[in-house]
PDB file of C-alpha atoms in Angstrom:
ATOM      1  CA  UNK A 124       0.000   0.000   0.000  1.00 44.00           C
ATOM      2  CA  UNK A 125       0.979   3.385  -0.913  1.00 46.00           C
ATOM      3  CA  UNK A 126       0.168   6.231   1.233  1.00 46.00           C
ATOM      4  CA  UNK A 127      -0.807   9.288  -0.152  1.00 45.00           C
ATOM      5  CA  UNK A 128      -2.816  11.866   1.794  1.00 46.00           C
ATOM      6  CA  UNK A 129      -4.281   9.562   3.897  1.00 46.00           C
ATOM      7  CA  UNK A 130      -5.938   7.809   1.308  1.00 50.00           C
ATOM      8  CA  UNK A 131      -4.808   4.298   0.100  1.00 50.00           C
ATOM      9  CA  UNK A 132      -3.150   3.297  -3.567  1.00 52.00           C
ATOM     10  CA  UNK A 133      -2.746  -0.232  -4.480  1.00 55.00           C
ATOM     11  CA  UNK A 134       0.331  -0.287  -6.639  1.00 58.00           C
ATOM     12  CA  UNK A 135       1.284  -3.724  -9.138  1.00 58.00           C
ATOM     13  CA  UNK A 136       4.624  -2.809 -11.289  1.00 60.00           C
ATOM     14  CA  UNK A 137       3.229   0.024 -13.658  1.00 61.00           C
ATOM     15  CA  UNK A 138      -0.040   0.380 -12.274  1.00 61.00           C
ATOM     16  CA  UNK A 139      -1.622   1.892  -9.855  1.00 55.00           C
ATOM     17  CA  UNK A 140      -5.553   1.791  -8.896  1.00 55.00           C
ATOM     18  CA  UNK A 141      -7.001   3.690  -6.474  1.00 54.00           C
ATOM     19  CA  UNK A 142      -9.803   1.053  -5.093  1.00 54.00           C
ATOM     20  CA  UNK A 143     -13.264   2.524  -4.149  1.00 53.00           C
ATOM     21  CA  UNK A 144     -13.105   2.604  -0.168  1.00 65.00           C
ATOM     22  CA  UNK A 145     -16.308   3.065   1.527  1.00 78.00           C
ATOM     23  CA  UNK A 146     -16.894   6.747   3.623  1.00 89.00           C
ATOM     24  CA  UNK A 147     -17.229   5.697   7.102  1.00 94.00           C
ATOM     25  CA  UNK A 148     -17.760   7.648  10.575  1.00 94.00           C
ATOM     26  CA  UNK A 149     -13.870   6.387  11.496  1.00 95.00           C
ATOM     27  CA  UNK A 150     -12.516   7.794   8.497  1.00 94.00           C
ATOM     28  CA  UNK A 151     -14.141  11.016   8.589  1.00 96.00           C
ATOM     29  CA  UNK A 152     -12.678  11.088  12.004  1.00 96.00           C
ATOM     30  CA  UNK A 153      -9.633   9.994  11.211  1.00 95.00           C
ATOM     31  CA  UNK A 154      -8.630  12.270   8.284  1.00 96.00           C
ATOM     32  CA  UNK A 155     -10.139  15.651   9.703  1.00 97.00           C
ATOM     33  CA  UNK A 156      -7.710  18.460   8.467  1.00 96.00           C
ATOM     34  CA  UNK A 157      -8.730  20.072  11.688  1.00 97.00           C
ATOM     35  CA  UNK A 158      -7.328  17.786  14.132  1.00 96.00           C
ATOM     36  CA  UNK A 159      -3.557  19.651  13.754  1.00 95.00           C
ATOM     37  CA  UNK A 160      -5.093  22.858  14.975  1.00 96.00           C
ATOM     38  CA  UNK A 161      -7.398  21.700  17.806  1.00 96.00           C
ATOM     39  CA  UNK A 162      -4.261  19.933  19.149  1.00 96.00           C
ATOM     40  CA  UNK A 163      -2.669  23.484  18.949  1.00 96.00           C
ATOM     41  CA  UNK A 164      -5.052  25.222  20.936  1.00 96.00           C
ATOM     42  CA  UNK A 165      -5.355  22.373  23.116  1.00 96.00           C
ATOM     43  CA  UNK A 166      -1.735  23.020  24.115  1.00 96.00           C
ATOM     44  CA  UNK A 167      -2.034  26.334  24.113  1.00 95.00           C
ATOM     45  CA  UNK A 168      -4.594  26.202  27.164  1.00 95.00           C
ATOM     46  CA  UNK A 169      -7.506  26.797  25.036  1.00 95.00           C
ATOM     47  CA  UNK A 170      -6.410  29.964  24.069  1.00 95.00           C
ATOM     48  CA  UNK A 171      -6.420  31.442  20.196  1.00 93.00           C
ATOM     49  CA  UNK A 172      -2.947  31.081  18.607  1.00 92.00           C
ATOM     50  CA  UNK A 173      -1.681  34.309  18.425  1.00 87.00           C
ATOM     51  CA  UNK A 174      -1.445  34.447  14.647  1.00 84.00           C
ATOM     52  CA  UNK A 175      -2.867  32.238  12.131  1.00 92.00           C
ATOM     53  CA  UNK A 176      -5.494  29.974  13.333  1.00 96.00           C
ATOM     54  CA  UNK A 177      -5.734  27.905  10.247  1.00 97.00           C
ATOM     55  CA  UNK A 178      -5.496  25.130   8.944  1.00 97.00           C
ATOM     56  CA  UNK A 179      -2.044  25.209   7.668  1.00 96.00           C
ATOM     57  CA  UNK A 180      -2.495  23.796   4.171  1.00 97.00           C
ATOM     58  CA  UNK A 181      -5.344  26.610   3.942  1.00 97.00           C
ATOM     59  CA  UNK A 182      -2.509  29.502   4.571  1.00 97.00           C
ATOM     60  CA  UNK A 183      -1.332  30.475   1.155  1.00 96.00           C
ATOM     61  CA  UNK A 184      -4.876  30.258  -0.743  1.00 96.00           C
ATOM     62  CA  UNK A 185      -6.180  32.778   2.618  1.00 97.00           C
ATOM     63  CA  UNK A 186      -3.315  34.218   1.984  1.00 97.00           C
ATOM     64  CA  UNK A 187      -3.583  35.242  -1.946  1.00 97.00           C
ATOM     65  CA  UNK A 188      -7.137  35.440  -1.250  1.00 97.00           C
ATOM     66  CA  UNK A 189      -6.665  38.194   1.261  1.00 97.00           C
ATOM     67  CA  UNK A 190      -4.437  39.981  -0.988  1.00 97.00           C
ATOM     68  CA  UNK A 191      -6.821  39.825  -4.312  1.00 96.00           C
ATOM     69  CA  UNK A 192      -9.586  41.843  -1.479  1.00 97.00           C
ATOM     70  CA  UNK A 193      -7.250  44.133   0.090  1.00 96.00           C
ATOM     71  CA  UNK A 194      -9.875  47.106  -0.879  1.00 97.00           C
ATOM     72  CA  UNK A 195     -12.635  45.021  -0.078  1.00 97.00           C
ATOM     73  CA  UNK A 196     -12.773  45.031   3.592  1.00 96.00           C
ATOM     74  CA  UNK A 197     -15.752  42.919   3.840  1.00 97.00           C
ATOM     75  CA  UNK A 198     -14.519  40.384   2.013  1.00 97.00           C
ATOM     76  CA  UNK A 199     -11.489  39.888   3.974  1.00 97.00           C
ATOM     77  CA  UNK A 200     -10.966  36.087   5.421  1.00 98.00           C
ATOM     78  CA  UNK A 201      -9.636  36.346   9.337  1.00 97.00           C
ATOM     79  CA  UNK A 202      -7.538  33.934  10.841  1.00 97.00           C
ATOM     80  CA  UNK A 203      -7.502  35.806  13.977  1.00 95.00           C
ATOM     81  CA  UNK A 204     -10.454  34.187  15.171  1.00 95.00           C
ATOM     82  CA  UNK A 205     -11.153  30.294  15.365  1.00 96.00           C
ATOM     83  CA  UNK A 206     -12.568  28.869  11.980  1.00 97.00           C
ATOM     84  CA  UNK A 207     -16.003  27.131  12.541  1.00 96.00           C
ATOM     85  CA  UNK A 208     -16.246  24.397   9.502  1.00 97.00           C
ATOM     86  CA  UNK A 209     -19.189  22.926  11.645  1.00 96.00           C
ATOM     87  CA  UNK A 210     -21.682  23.384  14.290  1.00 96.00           C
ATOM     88  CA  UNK A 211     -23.455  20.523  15.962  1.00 96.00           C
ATOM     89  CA  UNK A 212     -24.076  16.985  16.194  1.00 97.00           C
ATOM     90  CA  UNK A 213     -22.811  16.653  12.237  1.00 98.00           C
ATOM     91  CA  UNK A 214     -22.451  13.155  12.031  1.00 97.00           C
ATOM     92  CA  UNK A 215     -25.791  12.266  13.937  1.00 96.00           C
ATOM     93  CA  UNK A 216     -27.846  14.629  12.233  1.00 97.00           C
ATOM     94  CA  UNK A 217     -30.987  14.562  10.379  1.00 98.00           C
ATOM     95  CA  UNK A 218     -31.083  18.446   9.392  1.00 98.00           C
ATOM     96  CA  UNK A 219     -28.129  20.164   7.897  1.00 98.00           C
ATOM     97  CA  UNK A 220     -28.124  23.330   7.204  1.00 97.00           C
ATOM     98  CA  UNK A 221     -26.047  23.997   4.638  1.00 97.00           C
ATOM     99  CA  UNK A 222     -23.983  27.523   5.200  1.00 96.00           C
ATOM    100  CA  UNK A 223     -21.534  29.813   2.825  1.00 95.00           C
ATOM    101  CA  UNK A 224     -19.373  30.599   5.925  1.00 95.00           C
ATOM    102  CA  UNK A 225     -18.968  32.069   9.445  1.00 95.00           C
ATOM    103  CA  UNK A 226     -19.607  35.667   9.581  1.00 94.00           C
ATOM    104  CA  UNK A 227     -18.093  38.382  11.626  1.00 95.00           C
ATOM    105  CA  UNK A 228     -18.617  41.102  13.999  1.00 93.00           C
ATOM    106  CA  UNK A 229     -15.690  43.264  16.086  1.00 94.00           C
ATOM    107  CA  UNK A 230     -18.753  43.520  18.589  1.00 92.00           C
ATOM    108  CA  UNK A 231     -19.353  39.350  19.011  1.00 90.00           C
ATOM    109  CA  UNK A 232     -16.185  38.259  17.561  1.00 92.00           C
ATOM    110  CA  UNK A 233     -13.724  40.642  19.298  1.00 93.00           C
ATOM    111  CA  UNK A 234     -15.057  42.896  22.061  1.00 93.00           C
ATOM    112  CA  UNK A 235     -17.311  40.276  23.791  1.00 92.00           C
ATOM    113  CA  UNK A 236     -14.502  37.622  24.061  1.00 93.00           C
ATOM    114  CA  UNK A 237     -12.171  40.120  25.217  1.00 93.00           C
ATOM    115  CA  UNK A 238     -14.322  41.407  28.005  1.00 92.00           C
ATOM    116  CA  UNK A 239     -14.875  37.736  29.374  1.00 93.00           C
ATOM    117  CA  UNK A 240     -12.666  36.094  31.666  1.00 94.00           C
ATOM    118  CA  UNK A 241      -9.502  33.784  31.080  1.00 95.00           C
ATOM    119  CA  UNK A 242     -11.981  30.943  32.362  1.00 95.00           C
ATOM    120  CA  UNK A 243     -14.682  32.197  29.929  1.00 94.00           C
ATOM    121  CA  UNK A 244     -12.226  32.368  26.894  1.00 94.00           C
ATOM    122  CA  UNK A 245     -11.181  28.837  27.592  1.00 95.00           C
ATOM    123  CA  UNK A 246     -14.656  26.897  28.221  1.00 93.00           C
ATOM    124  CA  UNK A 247     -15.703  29.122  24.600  1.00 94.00           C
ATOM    125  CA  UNK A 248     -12.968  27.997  22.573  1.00 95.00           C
ATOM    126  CA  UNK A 249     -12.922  24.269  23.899  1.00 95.00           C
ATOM    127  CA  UNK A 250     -16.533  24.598  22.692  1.00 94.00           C
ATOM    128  CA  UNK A 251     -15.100  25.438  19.517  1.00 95.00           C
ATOM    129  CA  UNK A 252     -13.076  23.220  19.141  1.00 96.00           C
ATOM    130  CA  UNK A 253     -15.117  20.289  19.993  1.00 96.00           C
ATOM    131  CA  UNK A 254     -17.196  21.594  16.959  1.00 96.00           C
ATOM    132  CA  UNK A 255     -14.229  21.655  14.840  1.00 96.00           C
ATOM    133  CA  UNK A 256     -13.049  17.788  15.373  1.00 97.00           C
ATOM    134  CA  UNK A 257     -16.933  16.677  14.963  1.00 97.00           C
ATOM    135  CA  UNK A 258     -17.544  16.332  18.797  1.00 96.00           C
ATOM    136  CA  UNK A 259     -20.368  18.768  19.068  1.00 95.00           C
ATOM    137  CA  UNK A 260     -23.709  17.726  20.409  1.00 95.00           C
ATOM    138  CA  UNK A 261     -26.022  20.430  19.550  1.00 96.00           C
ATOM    139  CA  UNK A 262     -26.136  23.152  17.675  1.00 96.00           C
ATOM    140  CA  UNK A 263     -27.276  25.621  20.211  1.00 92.00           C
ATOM    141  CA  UNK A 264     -26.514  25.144  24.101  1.00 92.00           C
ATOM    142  CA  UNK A 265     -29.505  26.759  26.629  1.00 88.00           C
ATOM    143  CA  UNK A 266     -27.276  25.941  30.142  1.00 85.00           C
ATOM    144  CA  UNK A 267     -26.156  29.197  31.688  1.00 88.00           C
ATOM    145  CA  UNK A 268     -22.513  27.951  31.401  1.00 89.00           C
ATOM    146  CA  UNK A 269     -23.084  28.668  27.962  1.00 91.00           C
ATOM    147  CA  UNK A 270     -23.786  32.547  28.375  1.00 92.00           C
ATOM    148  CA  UNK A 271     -20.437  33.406  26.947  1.00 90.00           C
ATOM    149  CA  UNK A 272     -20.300  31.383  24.055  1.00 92.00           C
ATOM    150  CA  UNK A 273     -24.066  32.961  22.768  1.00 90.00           C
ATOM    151  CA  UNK A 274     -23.058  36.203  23.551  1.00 90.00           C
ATOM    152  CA  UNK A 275     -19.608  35.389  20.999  1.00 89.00           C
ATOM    153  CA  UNK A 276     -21.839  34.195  18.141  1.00 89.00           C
ATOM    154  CA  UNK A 277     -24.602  36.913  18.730  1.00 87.00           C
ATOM    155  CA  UNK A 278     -26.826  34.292  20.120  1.00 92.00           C
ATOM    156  CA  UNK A 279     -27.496  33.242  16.318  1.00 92.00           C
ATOM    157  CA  UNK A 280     -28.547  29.652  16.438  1.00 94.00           C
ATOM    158  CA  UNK A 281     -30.170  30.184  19.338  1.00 94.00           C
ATOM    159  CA  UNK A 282     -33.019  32.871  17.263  1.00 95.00           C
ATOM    160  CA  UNK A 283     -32.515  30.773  13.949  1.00 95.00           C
ATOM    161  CA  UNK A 284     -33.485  27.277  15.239  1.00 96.00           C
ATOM    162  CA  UNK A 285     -36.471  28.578  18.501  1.00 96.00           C
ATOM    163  CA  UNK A 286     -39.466  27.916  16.272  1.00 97.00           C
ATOM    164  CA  UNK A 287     -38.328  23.986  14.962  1.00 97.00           C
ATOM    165  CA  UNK A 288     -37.368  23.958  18.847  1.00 96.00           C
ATOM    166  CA  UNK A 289     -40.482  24.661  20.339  1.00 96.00           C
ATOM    167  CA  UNK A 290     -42.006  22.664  17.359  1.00 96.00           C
ATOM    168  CA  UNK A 291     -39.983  19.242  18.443  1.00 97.00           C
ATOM    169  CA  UNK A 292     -38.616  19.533  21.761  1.00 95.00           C
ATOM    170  CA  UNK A 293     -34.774  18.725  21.664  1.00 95.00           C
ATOM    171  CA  UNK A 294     -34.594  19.179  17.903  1.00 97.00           C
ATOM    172  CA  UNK A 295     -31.557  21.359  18.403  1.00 96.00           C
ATOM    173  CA  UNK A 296     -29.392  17.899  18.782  1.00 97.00           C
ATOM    174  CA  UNK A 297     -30.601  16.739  15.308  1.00 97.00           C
ATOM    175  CA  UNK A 298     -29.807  20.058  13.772  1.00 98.00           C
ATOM    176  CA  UNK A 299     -26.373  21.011  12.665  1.00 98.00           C
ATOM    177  CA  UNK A 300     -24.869  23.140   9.776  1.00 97.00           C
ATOM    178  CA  UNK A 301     -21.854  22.995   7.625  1.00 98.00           C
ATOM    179  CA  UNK A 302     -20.209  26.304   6.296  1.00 97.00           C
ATOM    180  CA  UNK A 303     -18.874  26.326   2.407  1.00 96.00           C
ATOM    181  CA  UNK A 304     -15.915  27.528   3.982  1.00 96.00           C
ATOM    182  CA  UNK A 305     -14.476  27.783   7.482  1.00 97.00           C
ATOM    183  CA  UNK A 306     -13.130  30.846   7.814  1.00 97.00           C
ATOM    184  CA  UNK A 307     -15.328  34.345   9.155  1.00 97.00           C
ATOM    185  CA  UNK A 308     -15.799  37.310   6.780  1.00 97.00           C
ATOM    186  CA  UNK A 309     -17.895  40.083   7.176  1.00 96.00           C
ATOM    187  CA  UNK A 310     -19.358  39.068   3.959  1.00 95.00           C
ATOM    188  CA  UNK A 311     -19.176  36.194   1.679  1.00 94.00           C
ATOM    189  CA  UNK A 312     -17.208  35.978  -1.596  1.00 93.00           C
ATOM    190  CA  UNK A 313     -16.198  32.949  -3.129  1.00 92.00           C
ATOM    191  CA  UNK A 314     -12.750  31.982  -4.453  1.00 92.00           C
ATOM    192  CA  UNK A 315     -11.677  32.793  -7.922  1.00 90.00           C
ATOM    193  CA  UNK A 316     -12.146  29.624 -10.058  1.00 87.00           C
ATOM    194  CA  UNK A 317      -8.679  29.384 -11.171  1.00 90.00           C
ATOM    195  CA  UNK A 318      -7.252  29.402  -7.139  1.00 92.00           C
ATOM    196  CA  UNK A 319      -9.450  26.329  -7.088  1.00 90.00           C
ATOM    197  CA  UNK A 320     -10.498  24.955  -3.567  1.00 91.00           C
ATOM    198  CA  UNK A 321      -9.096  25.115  -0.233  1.00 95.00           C
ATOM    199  CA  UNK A 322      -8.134  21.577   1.071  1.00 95.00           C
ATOM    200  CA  UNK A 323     -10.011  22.065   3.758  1.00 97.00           C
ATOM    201  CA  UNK A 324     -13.003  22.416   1.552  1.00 96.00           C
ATOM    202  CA  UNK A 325     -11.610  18.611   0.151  1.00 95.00           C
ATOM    203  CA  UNK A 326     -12.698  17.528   3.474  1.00 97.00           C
ATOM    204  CA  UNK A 327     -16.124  19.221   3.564  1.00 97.00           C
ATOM    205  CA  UNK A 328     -17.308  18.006   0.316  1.00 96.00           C
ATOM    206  CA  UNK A 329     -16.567  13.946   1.453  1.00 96.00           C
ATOM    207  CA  UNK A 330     -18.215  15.004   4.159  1.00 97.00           C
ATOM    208  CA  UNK A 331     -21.322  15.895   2.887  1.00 97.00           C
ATOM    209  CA  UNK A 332     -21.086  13.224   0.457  1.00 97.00           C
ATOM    210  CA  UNK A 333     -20.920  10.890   3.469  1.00 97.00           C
ATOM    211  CA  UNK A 334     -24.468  12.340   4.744  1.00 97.00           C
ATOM    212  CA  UNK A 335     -26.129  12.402   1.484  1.00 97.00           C
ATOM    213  CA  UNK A 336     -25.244   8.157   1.748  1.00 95.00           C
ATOM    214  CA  UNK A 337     -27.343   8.974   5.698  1.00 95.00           C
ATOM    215  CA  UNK A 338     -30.369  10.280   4.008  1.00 95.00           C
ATOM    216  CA  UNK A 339     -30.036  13.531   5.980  1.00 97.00           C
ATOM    217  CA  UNK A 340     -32.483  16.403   4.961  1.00 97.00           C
ATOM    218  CA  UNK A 341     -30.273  19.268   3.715  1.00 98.00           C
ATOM    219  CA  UNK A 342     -30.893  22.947   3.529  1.00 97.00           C
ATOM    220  CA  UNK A 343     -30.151  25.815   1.518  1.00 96.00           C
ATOM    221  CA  UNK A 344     -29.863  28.705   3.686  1.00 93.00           C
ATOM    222  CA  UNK A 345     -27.294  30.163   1.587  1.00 87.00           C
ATOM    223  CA  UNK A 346     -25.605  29.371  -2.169  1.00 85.00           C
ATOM    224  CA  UNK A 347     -27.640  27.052  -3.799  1.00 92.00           C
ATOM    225  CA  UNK A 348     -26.085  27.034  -6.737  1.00 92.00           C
ATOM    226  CA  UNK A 349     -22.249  27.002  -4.981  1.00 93.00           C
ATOM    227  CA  UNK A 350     -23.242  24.170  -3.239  1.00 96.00           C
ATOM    228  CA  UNK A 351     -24.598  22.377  -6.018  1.00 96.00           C
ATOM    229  CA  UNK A 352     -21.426  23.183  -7.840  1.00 95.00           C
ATOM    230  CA  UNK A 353     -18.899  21.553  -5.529  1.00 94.00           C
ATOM    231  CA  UNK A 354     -21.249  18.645  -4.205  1.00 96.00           C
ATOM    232  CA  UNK A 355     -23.751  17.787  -7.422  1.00 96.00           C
ATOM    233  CA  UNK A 356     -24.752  14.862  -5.938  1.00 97.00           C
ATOM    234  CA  UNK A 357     -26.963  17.203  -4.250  1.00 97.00           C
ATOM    235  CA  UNK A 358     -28.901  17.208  -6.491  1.00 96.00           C
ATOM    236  CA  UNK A 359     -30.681  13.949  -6.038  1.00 94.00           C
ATOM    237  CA  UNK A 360     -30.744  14.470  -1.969  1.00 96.00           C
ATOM    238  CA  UNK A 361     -34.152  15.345  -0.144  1.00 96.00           C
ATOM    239  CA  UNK A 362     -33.292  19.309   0.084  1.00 97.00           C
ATOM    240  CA  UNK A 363     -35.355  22.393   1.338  1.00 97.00           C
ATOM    241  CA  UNK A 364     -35.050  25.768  -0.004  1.00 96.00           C
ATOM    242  CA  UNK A 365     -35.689  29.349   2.282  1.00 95.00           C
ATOM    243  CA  UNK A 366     -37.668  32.265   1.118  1.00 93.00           C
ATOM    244  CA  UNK A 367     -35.027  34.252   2.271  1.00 89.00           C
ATOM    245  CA  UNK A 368     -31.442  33.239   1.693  1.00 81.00           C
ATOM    246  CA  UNK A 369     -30.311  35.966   4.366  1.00 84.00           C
ATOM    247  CA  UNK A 370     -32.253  34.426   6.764  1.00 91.00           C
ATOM    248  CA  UNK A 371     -31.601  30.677   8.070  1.00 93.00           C
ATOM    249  CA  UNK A 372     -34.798  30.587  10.001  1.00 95.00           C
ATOM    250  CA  UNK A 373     -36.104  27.533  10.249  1.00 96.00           C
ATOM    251  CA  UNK A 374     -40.077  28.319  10.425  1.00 96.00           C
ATOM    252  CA  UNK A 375     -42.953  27.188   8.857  1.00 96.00           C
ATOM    253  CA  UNK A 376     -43.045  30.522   6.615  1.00 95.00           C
ATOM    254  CA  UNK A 377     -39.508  30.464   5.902  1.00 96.00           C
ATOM    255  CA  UNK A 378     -39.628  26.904   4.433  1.00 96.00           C
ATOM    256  CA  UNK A 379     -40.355  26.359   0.944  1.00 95.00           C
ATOM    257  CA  UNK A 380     -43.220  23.929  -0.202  1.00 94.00           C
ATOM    258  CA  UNK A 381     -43.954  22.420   2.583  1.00 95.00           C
ATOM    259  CA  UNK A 382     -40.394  22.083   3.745  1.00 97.00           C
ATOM    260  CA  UNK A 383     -41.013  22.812   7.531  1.00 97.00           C
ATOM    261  CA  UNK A 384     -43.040  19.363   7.738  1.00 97.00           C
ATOM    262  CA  UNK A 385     -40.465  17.204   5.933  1.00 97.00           C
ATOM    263  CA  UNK A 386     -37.707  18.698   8.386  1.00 97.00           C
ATOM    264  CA  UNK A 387     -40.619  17.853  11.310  1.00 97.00           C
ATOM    265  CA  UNK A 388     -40.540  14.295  10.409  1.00 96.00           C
ATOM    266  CA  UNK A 389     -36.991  13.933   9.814  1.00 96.00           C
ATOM    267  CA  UNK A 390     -36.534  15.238  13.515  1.00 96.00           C
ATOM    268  CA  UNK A 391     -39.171  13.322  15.298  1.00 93.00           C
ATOM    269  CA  UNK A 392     -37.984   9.776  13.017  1.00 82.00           C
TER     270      UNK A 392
END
């Protein structure tokens, strides 16, 4: 066997085949890009790296990315702040939201995880990082120990998801979302086509290949036609479209034909 990128080549003389190898929960697990920086801020007390909290293969596309938008602000990718490639119970699901990427605010994202305490910081970012290594449970937290991390993401999931949550009662452990890409920006814009993919977006596209196979019910609450274009298999998934593609509410009104029921079934299955 011939390693190459964790996947396996079988090699006789002059040829080489690459055999199909079934997706599995271990694998995923295995081979999560992520794992290299979670094992970084584990050892750096649950703290943000000081610079470049990446994955490292990511650097020099975020790099050249961040260059190409230097006028554009907005657009900018920061690596200041932890990248969230997933939120929830991902593997367990039966909803996934499917996201374009993290936003960010200096008020949630900066200020409010400054003013907390070292004790605070570290309980929010082990959060994270539980997330990031597909060890979340929920994708929004009510305890009061949890204060600090809402108040960091603007309490988000915790308005998007309260109708479906009052609808089915624990729903919010069979709900979880996966971002397009990992990394925050005030607003999204995709890559150029000719810088191609980040790695890391390698990753997310088996993974979401692996929960089409699970006959999870996706949804579109942002870029359709993005995700379509880097998973296509999408296109013969169950799927549910928004009325509003700035808004990932998941309501009755929100929910294209009918939508709101199929994702009340899935939940209560």
């Amino acid at each position: 066997l011939d390693i190459e990128k964790g996947r396996e080549y079988l090699i006789f003389g002059n040829l080489t085949i690459k055999p199909f190898i079934m997706e599995t929960k271990e694998t995923l697990l295995k081979e999560n890009p992520w794992r290299v920086l979670a094992e970084k801020i584990e050892k750096n007390g649950y703290m943000r790296l000081e610079k470049l909290n990446a994955y490292a293969d990511d650097i020099p596309f975020i790099e050249e990315f961040n260059e190409r938008t230097k006028n554009e602000p907005e657009y900018q990718l920061h690596t200041e702040i932890l990248p969230y490639p997933f939120i929830g119970d991902v593997l367990g699901a039966r909803v996934v939201l499917l996201m374009s990427n993290p936003g960010y605010k200096v008020s949630s994202n900066i200020e409010a995880h400054e003013k907390m305490s070292d004790e605070e910081k570290r309980f929010v970012i082990r959060a994270q990082t539980q997330a990031m290594l597909l060890e979340d449970r929920a994708i929004f937290y009510s305890g009061p120990e949890y204060k600090p991390f809402n108040e960091e993401q603007d309490w988000y999931w915790a308005k998007k998801t309260r109708i479906i949550r009052e609808a089915v009662p624990g729903a919010e452990t069979k709900i979880a979302a996966v971002q397009l890409m990992a990394y925050h920006s005030r607003k999204y814009k995709p890559f150029p086509a000719k810088m191609g993919l980040l790695p890391s977006q390698e990753y997310t596209k088996r993974l979401v290949k692996y929960l089409i196979d699970k006959n999870v019910i996706f949804v579109y609450a942002r870029s359709k036609a993005q995700w379509l274009d880097f998973v296509p298999e999408l296109e013969n998934a169950t799927c549910v479209e928004l009325s509003s593609i700035r808004n990932a509410c998941l309501s009755e009104k929100n929910c294209k034909d009918g939508g709101f029921e199929k994702i009340k079934a899935a939940l209560t299955e």
